[in-house]
Coordinates of C-alpha atoms and ligand atoms in Angstrom, one line a residue:
M1 CA 99.4 162.4 97.2
T2 CA 103.2 163.0 97.2
T3 CA 105.1 162.5 93.9
W4 CA 106.9 159.6 95.3
S5 CA 103.8 157.7 96.3
S6 CA 102.3 158.5 92.8
I7 CA 105.3 157.0 91.3
A8 CA 105.1 154.1 93.5
L9 CA 101.5 153.6 92.6
L10 CA 102.3 153.8 88.9
L11 CA 105.1 151.3 89.2
G12 CA 102.8 149.1 91.2
L13 CA 100.2 149.2 88.5
G14 CA 102.8 148.5 85.9
L15 CA 104.0 145.4 87.8
L16 CA 100.5 144.2 88.0
A17 CA 99.9 144.5 84.2
V18 CA 103.2 142.7 83.4
D19 CA 102.7 140.0 86.1
A20 CA 99.0 139.2 85.2
A21 CA 99.5 135.4 85.6
A22 CA 97.6 134.0 88.6
P23 CA 99.8 132.5 91.3
W24 CA 100.4 128.9 91.0
W25 CA 98.3 127.7 93.9
Q26 CA 95.1 129.4 92.9
T27 CA 93.9 126.7 90.6
A28 CA 96.2 124.0 91.7
S29 CA 95.2 120.4 92.3
F30 CA 96.6 119.4 95.6
Y31 CA 97.3 115.8 96.7
Q32 CA 97.7 114.7 100.3
I33 CA 100.2 112.0 101.0
Y34 CA 100.1 110.1 104.3
P35 CA 103.7 109.0 104.2
R36 CA 103.3 105.9 106.4
S37 CA 100.8 104.5 103.9
F38 CA 102.0 105.8 100.5
K39 CA 105.0 103.6 99.5
D40 CA 107.4 101.7 101.5
S41 CA 110.9 101.6 99.9
D42 CA 112.8 99.5 102.5
G43 CA 110.5 96.6 103.2
D44 CA 109.8 97.4 106.9
G45 CA 106.0 97.6 106.1
I46 CA 105.9 101.4 106.7
G47 CA 105.9 104.0 104.0
D48 CA 108.9 106.4 103.8
L49 CA 110.3 109.4 102.0
N50 CA 112.2 107.3 99.5
G51 CA 108.9 105.7 98.7
V52 CA 107.4 109.1 98.1
T53 CA 110.3 110.1 95.9
E54 CA 109.9 106.9 93.8
K55 CA 106.3 107.8 93.2
L56 CA 106.6 111.5 92.4
E57 CA 106.2 110.6 88.7
Y58 CA 102.9 109.1 89.6
L59 CA 101.8 112.5 90.9
K60 CA 102.9 113.9 87.6
E61 CA 100.8 111.2 85.8
I62 CA 97.7 112.3 87.7
G63 CA 98.2 115.9 87.0
V64 CA 99.0 117.0 90.5
T65 CA 100.6 120.4 91.1
A66 CA 101.5 120.1 94.8
T67 CA 101.6 117.5 97.5
W68 CA 101.1 118.1 101.2
L69 CA 102.7 115.3 103.2
S70 CA 101.5 114.4 106.7
P71 CA 104.3 114.7 109.2
F72 CA 107.5 112.8 108.9
L73 CA 109.6 114.5 111.6
R74 CA 111.0 112.9 114.7
S75 CA 108.3 111.5 116.7
P76 CA 107.5 108.7 119.2
M77 CA 104.4 108.2 117.0
A78 CA 101.8 108.3 119.7
D79 CA 99.7 110.1 117.1
F80 CA 101.6 108.7 114.1
G81 CA 103.8 111.8 113.7
Y82 CA 101.4 114.6 114.9
D83 CA 103.4 114.3 118.2
I84 CA 106.7 115.8 117.1
S85 CA 109.8 115.5 119.4
D86 CA 112.1 117.4 117.1
F87 CA 110.7 120.0 114.7
K88 CA 113.9 120.1 112.6
E89 CA 114.7 116.4 112.1
V90 CA 113.4 113.6 109.9
D91 CA 112.2 110.6 111.8
P92 CA 114.5 107.6 111.1
L93 CA 111.3 105.5 110.3
F94 CA 110.7 107.7 107.3
G95 CA 114.4 108.2 106.3
T96 CA 117.1 110.9 106.7
M97 CA 117.4 114.6 106.0
E98 CA 119.3 113.6 102.9
D99 CA 116.2 111.6 101.7
F100 CA 114.2 114.6 102.3
E101 CA 116.5 116.8 100.3
N102 CA 116.5 114.2 97.5
M103 CA 112.8 114.2 97.5
V104 CA 112.5 118.0 97.2
A105 CA 115.1 118.0 94.5
R106 CA 113.3 115.4 92.5
A107 CA 110.0 117.2 93.0
K108 CA 111.6 120.5 91.8
Q109 CA 112.8 118.7 88.6
L110 CA 109.2 117.4 88.1
N111 CA 107.7 120.7 89.1
V112 CA 105.6 119.2 91.9
K113 CA 105.5 121.5 94.9
I114 CA 106.1 120.2 98.3
I115 CA 104.0 121.3 101.3
L116 CA 105.1 120.4 104.8
D117 CA 102.6 119.6 107.6
F118 CA 103.4 122.2 110.3
V119 CA 102.1 121.1 113.8
P120 CA 102.3 124.2 116.0
N121 CA 99.6 123.5 118.6
H122 CA 101.6 120.9 120.5
S123 CA 104.8 118.9 120.6
S124 CA 105.5 115.5 121.9
D125 CA 106.1 115.0 125.6
E126 CA 109.5 113.7 124.5
C127 CA 110.4 116.9 122.9
D128 CA 113.4 118.5 124.5
W129 CA 111.5 121.8 125.1
F130 CA 108.9 119.8 127.1
I131 CA 111.4 118.0 129.1
R132 CA 113.1 121.3 130.1
S133 CA 109.7 122.9 130.7
A134 CA 108.8 120.0 133.0
A135 CA 112.1 120.5 134.7
G136 CA 111.3 124.1 135.3
E137 CA 114.2 125.5 133.4
E138 CA 113.9 129.2 133.3
K139 CA 113.7 129.7 129.6
Y140 CA 111.3 126.9 129.0
K141 CA 109.1 126.9 132.0
D142 CA 106.3 128.7 130.4
Y143 CA 106.6 127.0 126.9
Y144 CA 103.5 124.9 127.7
I145 CA 100.4 125.4 129.8
W146 CA 100.9 124.4 133.4
H147 CA 98.6 124.6 136.4
P148 CA 98.9 123.0 139.9
G149 CA 95.1 122.1 139.9
F150 CA 93.1 122.2 143.2
L151 CA 93.2 120.2 146.3
E152 CA 89.7 119.2 147.3
N153 CA 89.4 117.1 150.5
G154 CA 92.9 116.1 150.1
E155 CA 92.4 115.0 146.6
R156 CA 94.1 116.7 143.6
K157 CA 91.6 117.9 140.9
P158 CA 92.5 119.2 137.4
P159 CA 92.3 122.9 136.8
T160 CA 89.1 122.8 134.7
N161 CA 86.6 120.4 133.1
W162 CA 88.2 120.6 129.7
V163 CA 88.3 117.4 127.7
S164 CA 90.8 116.1 125.2
V165 CA 89.8 115.5 121.6
F166 CA 91.0 111.8 122.2
R167 CA 88.7 111.4 125.3
G168 CA 89.4 112.1 129.0
S169 CA 90.6 115.1 130.8
A170 CA 92.7 117.6 128.8
W171 CA 95.0 118.0 131.9
E172 CA 97.7 115.4 132.8
W173 CA 99.5 115.4 136.1
H174 CA 103.2 115.5 135.8
E175 CA 105.0 114.0 138.7
G176 CA 108.3 115.8 138.1
R177 CA 107.0 119.3 137.9
Q178 CA 104.1 118.6 140.4
E179 CA 101.6 120.3 138.0
Y180 CA 99.2 119.5 135.4
Y181 CA 99.8 120.3 131.8
L182 CA 97.3 120.9 129.1
H183 CA 97.0 118.5 126.1
Q184 CA 94.0 119.1 123.8
F185 CA 94.9 115.9 122.0
H186 CA 96.8 112.9 123.4
K187 CA 98.4 113.1 126.8
K188 CA 101.8 112.7 124.8
Q189 CA 100.9 115.9 122.9
P190 CA 101.3 118.8 125.4
D191 CA 99.9 122.2 124.1
F192 CA 102.3 125.0 123.6
N193 CA 101.7 128.3 125.3
F194 CA 101.3 130.8 122.4
R195 CA 100.9 133.7 124.8
N196 CA 104.6 133.3 125.4
P197 CA 106.5 135.3 122.6
V198 CA 109.5 133.0 122.9
V199 CA 107.3 130.1 121.9
R200 CA 106.0 132.1 118.9
E201 CA 109.6 132.9 117.8
E202 CA 110.6 129.2 118.2
M203 CA 107.8 128.3 115.9
N204 CA 108.6 131.1 113.4
N205 CA 112.1 129.6 113.3
V206 CA 110.7 126.3 112.4
L207 CA 109.0 127.8 109.5
R208 CA 112.2 129.6 108.4
F209 CA 114.2 126.3 108.8
W210 CA 111.9 124.4 106.3
L211 CA 111.6 127.4 103.9
E212 CA 115.4 127.3 103.7
K213 CA 115.2 123.6 103.0
G214 CA 113.1 124.4 100.0
V215 CA 109.4 123.6 100.9
D216 CA 106.8 125.6 99.0
G217 CA 104.5 126.0 102.0
F218 CA 102.8 124.6 105.0
R219 CA 99.7 122.9 106.0
V220 CA 99.0 124.2 109.5
D221 CA 97.6 121.5 111.8
A222 CA 94.8 122.1 114.2
I223 CA 95.2 125.9 114.2
Y224 CA 91.8 126.6 116.1
H225 CA 93.3 124.9 119.1
A226 CA 96.4 127.2 119.3
F227 CA 95.1 129.6 121.9
E228 CA 93.1 128.9 125.0
V229 CA 91.4 131.6 127.0
E230 CA 93.9 133.8 129.0
A231 CA 94.2 132.8 132.7
D232 CA 92.7 135.2 135.3
A233 CA 94.8 137.3 137.7
N234 CA 95.2 134.3 139.9
G235 CA 96.4 132.2 137.0
N236 CA 93.3 130.2 136.9
Y237 CA 91.1 129.1 133.9
P238 CA 87.3 128.9 133.7
D239 CA 85.3 125.7 133.3
E240 CA 83.6 125.4 129.8
P241 CA 79.7 125.2 130.1
R242 CA 78.3 121.7 129.6
N243 CA 76.5 120.2 126.7
D244 CA 73.5 118.3 127.6
W245 CA 73.7 115.5 125.1
T246 CA 76.3 113.6 127.0
N247 CA 76.9 112.8 130.6
D248 CA 80.2 111.2 130.0
P249 CA 82.9 113.7 131.2
D250 CA 85.5 111.9 129.2
E251 CA 83.6 112.4 125.9
Y252 CA 85.0 115.4 123.9
G253 CA 81.5 116.7 123.4
Y254 CA 80.9 117.0 127.2
T255 CA 81.7 120.7 127.1
H256 CA 80.8 123.5 124.8
K257 CA 84.1 124.7 123.3
I258 CA 84.1 128.4 124.2
Y259 CA 87.6 128.7 125.9
T260 CA 89.7 126.0 124.2
V261 CA 89.2 126.7 120.5
D262 CA 88.7 129.6 118.1
Q263 CA 90.0 132.4 120.5
P264 CA 90.1 135.9 118.8
E265 CA 93.9 135.9 118.8
T266 CA 94.3 132.8 116.7
P267 CA 94.0 134.0 113.2
H268 CA 96.6 136.7 114.0
L269 CA 99.1 133.9 114.4
V270 CA 98.5 132.9 110.9
Y271 CA 99.0 136.5 109.7
E272 CA 102.3 136.5 111.4
W273 CA 103.3 133.4 109.6
R274 CA 102.2 134.7 106.3
E275 CA 104.4 137.6 106.8
I276 CA 107.4 135.3 107.4
L277 CA 106.6 133.5 104.1
E278 CA 106.4 136.8 102.2
Q279 CA 109.6 138.1 103.8
F280 CA 111.4 134.8 102.8
Q281 CA 110.1 135.1 99.3
K282 CA 111.3 138.8 99.1
E283 CA 114.8 137.7 100.1
N284 CA 115.0 134.5 98.2
G285 CA 112.8 134.9 95.2
G286 CA 110.9 132.0 93.8
D287 CA 107.2 131.2 93.6
E288 CA 104.8 132.3 96.2
R289 CA 105.0 130.1 99.5
I290 CA 101.7 129.1 100.8
L291 CA 99.7 128.3 104.0
M292 CA 96.8 125.9 104.1
V293 CA 95.1 125.9 107.5
E294 CA 93.1 123.3 109.3
T295 CA 90.3 124.8 111.3
W296 CA 87.1 123.0 112.1
S297 CA 85.3 126.2 112.9
P298 CA 82.1 127.9 112.0
I299 CA 82.4 129.3 108.5
E300 CA 82.4 132.9 109.5
I301 CA 85.4 132.2 111.6
V302 CA 87.1 130.2 108.9
M303 CA 86.8 133.3 106.7
H304 CA 89.0 135.3 109.2
Y305 CA 92.0 133.1 108.2
Y306 CA 92.0 134.6 104.7
G307 CA 93.2 137.8 106.3
N308 CA 91.7 141.2 107.2
E309 CA 91.8 144.8 105.9
T310 CA 95.4 145.1 107.1
A311 CA 97.0 141.6 107.0
E312 CA 97.1 138.7 104.6
G313 CA 96.3 135.3 106.0
A314 CA 96.4 131.9 104.7
Q315 CA 95.8 131.5 100.9
I316 CA 94.0 128.3 101.6
P317 CA 91.8 128.0 104.8
F318 CA 90.5 124.5 104.2
N319 CA 87.0 124.5 103.2
F320 CA 85.4 121.6 105.1
Q321 CA 81.9 122.5 104.4
L322 CA 81.3 119.5 102.2
I323 CA 82.9 117.1 104.7
S324 CA 81.1 118.6 107.7
N325 CA 77.6 119.0 106.3
L326 CA 77.0 116.5 103.5
H327 CA 75.9 112.9 104.2
M328 CA 74.4 110.1 102.2
D329 CA 70.9 111.5 102.0
S330 CA 71.8 115.2 101.3
D331 CA 69.9 116.4 98.3
A332 CA 71.1 118.7 95.4
Y333 CA 69.7 121.9 97.2
H334 CA 72.0 121.0 100.1
Y335 CA 75.0 120.9 97.8
E336 CA 74.0 124.0 96.1
Y337 CA 73.7 125.9 99.3
L338 CA 77.0 124.8 100.8
I339 CA 79.0 125.6 97.7
N340 CA 77.3 129.0 97.0
N341 CA 77.6 129.9 100.7
W342 CA 81.4 129.5 100.7
L343 CA 81.7 131.4 97.4
S344 CA 79.5 134.3 98.8
L345 CA 81.1 134.5 102.3
M346 CA 84.7 134.5 100.9
P347 CA 86.3 137.9 101.1
T348 CA 86.7 139.7 97.7
G349 CA 89.8 138.8 95.7
K350 CA 90.3 135.4 97.6
S351 CA 90.2 132.0 96.1
A352 CA 88.1 128.9 96.8
N353 CA 89.3 125.4 97.7
W354 CA 87.4 122.2 98.0
V355 CA 88.1 119.3 100.3
I356 CA 86.1 116.0 100.6
G357 CA 88.4 113.7 102.5
N358 CA 91.7 113.4 104.4
H359 CA 93.5 110.9 106.8
D360 CA 91.1 111.7 109.7
K361 CA 87.9 110.9 107.8
N362 CA 86.3 107.7 106.3
R363 CA 87.0 107.3 102.7
V364 CA 84.6 109.1 100.3
G365 CA 83.4 105.9 98.8
S366 CA 82.6 104.5 102.3
R367 CA 80.9 107.8 103.5
F368 CA 78.8 108.5 100.4
G369 CA 78.8 105.1 98.5
A370 CA 81.2 103.5 96.2
D371 CA 78.9 104.7 93.3
R372 CA 79.6 108.3 94.1
V373 CA 83.3 108.3 94.0
D374 CA 83.5 109.8 90.4
L375 CA 80.8 112.3 91.3
F376 CA 82.9 113.8 94.1
N377 CA 86.1 113.8 92.1
I378 CA 84.3 115.6 89.2
L379 CA 82.7 118.1 91.7
L380 CA 86.0 118.9 93.4
L381 CA 88.0 119.2 90.2
T382 CA 85.5 121.4 88.2
L383 CA 84.6 123.9 90.9
P384 CA 86.6 127.2 90.8
G385 CA 89.8 127.4 92.8
C386 CA 91.9 124.6 94.1
S387 CA 91.0 121.0 94.8
I388 CA 92.5 118.8 97.5
T389 CA 92.5 115.1 97.2
Y390 CA 93.6 112.5 99.7
Q391 CA 95.8 109.7 98.4
G392 CA 93.8 106.8 97.0
E393 CA 90.6 108.9 96.4
E394 CA 91.7 109.0 92.7
L395 CA 91.3 105.2 92.7
G396 CA 88.1 105.2 94.7
M397 CA 89.7 103.3 97.6
L398 CA 87.3 102.4 100.3
D399 CA 87.8 102.1 104.1
G400 CA 90.0 99.1 104.8
Y401 CA 88.8 96.7 107.5
V402 CA 90.9 96.9 110.7
S403 CA 90.0 94.6 113.5
W404 CA 89.9 95.9 117.1
E405 CA 93.1 93.9 117.8
D406 CA 94.9 95.6 114.8
T407 CA 93.6 99.1 115.7
V408 CA 96.4 101.5 116.5
D409 CA 94.7 105.0 116.2
P410 CA 94.8 106.7 119.6
Q411 CA 91.4 108.2 119.0
A412 CA 90.0 104.7 118.9
C413 CA 92.3 103.0 121.4
N414 CA 91.4 105.5 124.1
G415 CA 87.8 104.4 123.8
Y416 CA 86.0 101.0 123.8
E417 CA 85.8 98.0 121.6
E418 CA 81.9 98.5 121.2
N419 CA 82.2 101.7 119.1
Y420 CA 85.8 101.7 118.1
M421 CA 84.8 101.7 114.3
A422 CA 83.0 105.0 114.8
M423 CA 86.1 106.6 116.2
S424 CA 88.9 104.9 114.3
R425 CA 90.9 106.8 111.6
D426 CA 92.7 103.6 110.7
P427 CA 90.4 102.5 107.9
A428 CA 91.3 105.5 105.8
R429 CA 95.0 105.1 106.5
T430 CA 95.5 101.5 105.1
P431 CA 98.3 101.2 102.5
M432 CA 97.9 102.7 99.0
H433 CA 97.1 100.2 96.3
W434 CA 99.7 100.3 93.6
T435 CA 99.4 96.9 92.0
N436 CA 97.1 93.7 92.1
G437 CA 100.1 91.8 93.5
K438 CA 101.2 90.9 96.9
L439 CA 100.4 93.6 99.5
A440 CA 99.1 95.8 96.7
G441 CA 102.6 96.6 95.7
F442 CA 103.0 98.8 98.8
T443 CA 106.0 97.0 100.2
S444 CA 108.5 94.3 99.3
G445 CA 108.3 93.1 102.9
S446 CA 105.9 90.6 104.4
D447 CA 103.9 92.7 106.7
T448 CA 102.3 96.2 106.8
W449 CA 101.7 98.6 109.7
L450 CA 98.0 98.5 108.9
P451 CA 96.4 95.6 106.9
V452 CA 95.9 96.2 103.2
A453 CA 92.3 96.6 102.3
Q454 CA 90.7 93.4 101.0
D455 CA 89.5 94.9 97.6
Y456 CA 92.9 96.0 96.5
A457 CA 93.0 93.7 93.5
Q458 CA 90.0 95.5 92.1
R459 CA 91.1 99.1 92.9
N460 CA 94.7 99.9 92.3
V461 CA 96.9 102.0 90.1
Q462 CA 98.0 99.1 87.8
T463 CA 94.5 97.7 87.1
E464 CA 92.8 101.1 86.8
R465 CA 95.4 102.4 84.4
G466 CA 94.2 99.7 82.1
A467 CA 90.4 100.3 82.2
P468 CA 89.5 103.3 80.1
L469 CA 86.7 104.6 82.4
S470 CA 88.3 103.7 85.8
H471 CA 88.2 106.2 88.6
L472 CA 91.9 106.8 87.9
N473 CA 91.4 107.6 84.3
V474 CA 88.4 109.8 85.1
F475 CA 90.6 111.7 87.5
K476 CA 93.3 112.1 84.8
R477 CA 90.7 113.3 82.3
L478 CA 89.5 115.8 84.8
Q479 CA 93.0 117.2 85.2
Q480 CA 93.1 117.8 81.5
L481 CA 89.9 119.6 81.6
R482 CA 91.3 121.8 84.4
Q483 CA 93.7 123.2 81.9
E484 CA 90.9 124.6 79.8
P485 CA 90.7 128.4 80.2
T486 CA 87.0 128.1 81.2
I487 CA 87.6 125.7 84.0
E488 CA 90.8 127.5 85.0
Q489 CA 89.6 131.0 85.1
G490 CA 85.9 131.1 84.2
A491 CA 83.0 132.3 86.3
T492 CA 80.7 129.9 88.1
E493 CA 77.0 129.2 88.6
V494 CA 75.9 126.4 90.9
K495 CA 72.3 125.4 90.7
A496 CA 70.3 122.5 91.9
V497 CA 68.2 121.5 88.9
S498 CA 65.9 119.5 91.2
G499 CA 66.4 117.8 94.6
Y500 CA 68.2 115.1 92.7
V501 CA 70.5 116.8 90.2
L502 CA 73.2 119.5 90.8
A503 CA 74.6 121.5 87.9
V504 CA 77.8 123.5 87.9
K505 CA 78.2 125.9 85.0
R506 CA 81.5 127.5 84.2
Y507 CA 81.8 130.1 81.5
L508 CA 84.3 132.6 80.1
S509 CA 83.9 135.0 77.2
G510 CA 85.4 133.8 74.0
N511 CA 85.5 130.2 75.3
Y512 CA 83.4 127.1 75.6
V513 CA 80.8 126.8 78.3
Y514 CA 81.3 123.7 80.6
I515 CA 78.5 122.2 82.7
S516 CA 79.1 119.4 85.2
L517 CA 76.0 117.5 86.2
F518 CA 75.6 115.3 89.1
N519 CA 72.7 112.8 89.6
I520 CA 73.1 112.3 93.4
F521 CA 70.6 109.6 93.8
D522 CA 69.8 106.2 92.2
N523 CA 66.9 107.1 89.7
I524 CA 67.3 107.9 86.0
E525 CA 66.8 111.7 85.6
N526 CA 66.1 113.8 82.6
V527 CA 66.9 117.5 83.0
N528 CA 66.4 120.7 81.0
L529 CA 69.3 123.0 81.8
N530 CA 67.5 126.0 80.5
D531 CA 65.3 125.7 83.5
V532 CA 68.1 126.9 85.7
F533 CA 70.7 128.7 83.4
S534 CA 69.8 131.5 81.0
G535 CA 71.3 132.1 77.7
L536 CA 72.9 128.7 77.3
P537 CA 74.1 127.6 73.7
D538 CA 71.7 124.9 72.5
N539 CA 74.2 122.3 71.7
F540 CA 76.6 120.5 74.0
Q541 CA 78.8 117.4 73.7
Y542 CA 80.1 115.1 76.4
A543 CA 83.6 116.2 77.6
L544 CA 83.8 113.6 80.3
V545 CA 81.9 110.4 80.8
T546 CA 82.2 107.7 83.5
D547 CA 81.5 103.9 83.6
K548 CA 77.9 104.8 84.5
S549 CA 77.3 106.7 81.3
I550 CA 75.5 105.2 78.2
K551 CA 77.0 108.1 76.2
Q552 CA 80.4 108.3 74.7
L553 CA 82.9 111.0 74.9
G554 CA 82.1 113.6 72.1
D555 CA 78.5 112.5 71.7
K556 CA 76.2 115.5 71.0
V557 CA 73.5 116.4 73.5
S558 CA 70.9 119.4 73.7
A559 CA 70.8 121.5 76.8
S560 CA 67.1 121.0 76.9
S561 CA 67.2 117.3 77.5
V562 CA 70.0 115.5 79.2
T563 CA 69.5 112.1 80.6
L564 CA 71.5 110.8 83.5
M565 CA 71.8 107.3 84.8
P566 CA 71.7 106.5 88.6
H567 CA 74.6 108.3 90.4
E568 CA 76.0 109.5 87.0
A569 CA 78.2 112.6 86.8
V570 CA 79.3 114.0 83.5
V571 CA 80.9 117.2 82.1
L572 CA 79.3 118.7 79.0
R573 CA 81.1 121.3 76.8
S574 CA 79.1 123.6 74.4
T575 CA 79.9 123.0 70.7
T576 CA 80.3 126.7 70.2
T577 CA 82.2 129.4 72.1
I578 CA 80.4 132.3 73.7
Ligands
NOJ601 C1 94.7 117.1 113.0 C2 95.3 116.0 112.2 O1 94.9 115.9 110.9 C3 95.1 114.7 113.1 O2 95.5 113.6 112.4 C4 95.8 114.8 114.4 O3 95.5 113.8 115.3 C5 95.4 116.1 115.1 N1 95.4 117.2 114.3 C6 96.4 116.5 116.3 O4 97.6 116.9 115.7
MG602 MG1 110.0 101.9 105.3

């Protein structure tokens, strides 16, 4: 080792020792805002950025560290903002760039971090880049994936059998260019060609633009779709093999996705973006900027997004294990497996994250039963690492009823009335419930873009503030517990006590032991925690109870006999430190 590198190493170690504090995001509580449905400030029935700004104090009230906002950039709204026509402009429906800047400034005052939804896989077909690409302009002609298709008996056929997530062929014929373009989602969402370095640079500049504007990071949309298999020497793409469980060529599941998602190049894009964030921080200072990536991939592939031996990846590759694998009847062993599997597959030195809902999934209370709302909030917020909560889940909001006539989600509208409910994402996107007054206090107008859910008078911020054991107050109590050193930094053991009860032990030398307990089903259960954890202190007290509990906060309980009511979840704290 040269003298210089020894000095650098020593300096590095010194820095580590001084700056021992964990980065802000590592144990952060994230909150996803779907701006259309959060708060409407101008009475048009659609939420907007000034509405978000107005409610930033609410985020503070519920202990949120950072908020990821679904897209509010210029868009024809074919997929409600996930079809962007200008990556550097705010859509007038949501406000102006000035409104955005005010929101960021207010968030900074309150110390709430702002995370932008970055949608790199596709643009809108109304994006200038696509229009120029379709017109064959030299610089832009390869910005998207184009192919003439094939002529068979005088009839034009798409290049492959690839299917769009929103049903139907993933190829759309473009009259102007006389070629097909690829769209893995809506036909108004053409896929970018990430094999074109100019496109990559264009997207890098989008990141830089918003970093300059003061965002703290990005949620990266649909990253696993970014690359498709490379075309062969003739410029052709292969068909995907068939799945045998549907004969409907328009159904997304018709093909086995080996060429359209999870290509080996994809995580490297994220590594490249992480470098841009690091570079920006180096030049501008401030707290670490982060990437949260959306990839519905097998868990082994998800892990690549954390980075590899030579490159850093996303700090938060979304952990969808609980969303994808748990259902109503899953037992405690299943929960235990999914949680421990993530923790054990995660590369050394990385942090966990836990997600249970978002704007694409039915509400937690509708998927798992309204009785399990606190249970999932307690699980998410007492596991190690960061939690990600979708707006309204802190209130236990349920799916709103949206009739077929009122349905607007393209994923449902592209299908049939018979099964639209199974496809529609509208029920999880109905307006947020602020009060028990008119239209749940969401708007001063007379109408809303999706109907307000019928139970709003029961589940809303105003009413729940006043009920000591409401979902909202349980959520706030959890945020206080997250400040405890044990829950913030402690080690974790996750065990099923039986098929019915899950236990999460958090412990840290010199501090209290915390145990969260989850009675998943509807029987009364009595558990002896010594059956699953060794060396526990004998005595505990209730550190968090819910409206299901017959115990009070602070009541004493022995580790050898804890009784749980149906669907009850609690947090216990040892009476002595370890
Ligand atoms: C994932 C987003 O969460 C979803 O709402 C959207 O439709 C697709 N990506 C396409 O952008
Ligand atoms: Mg509005």
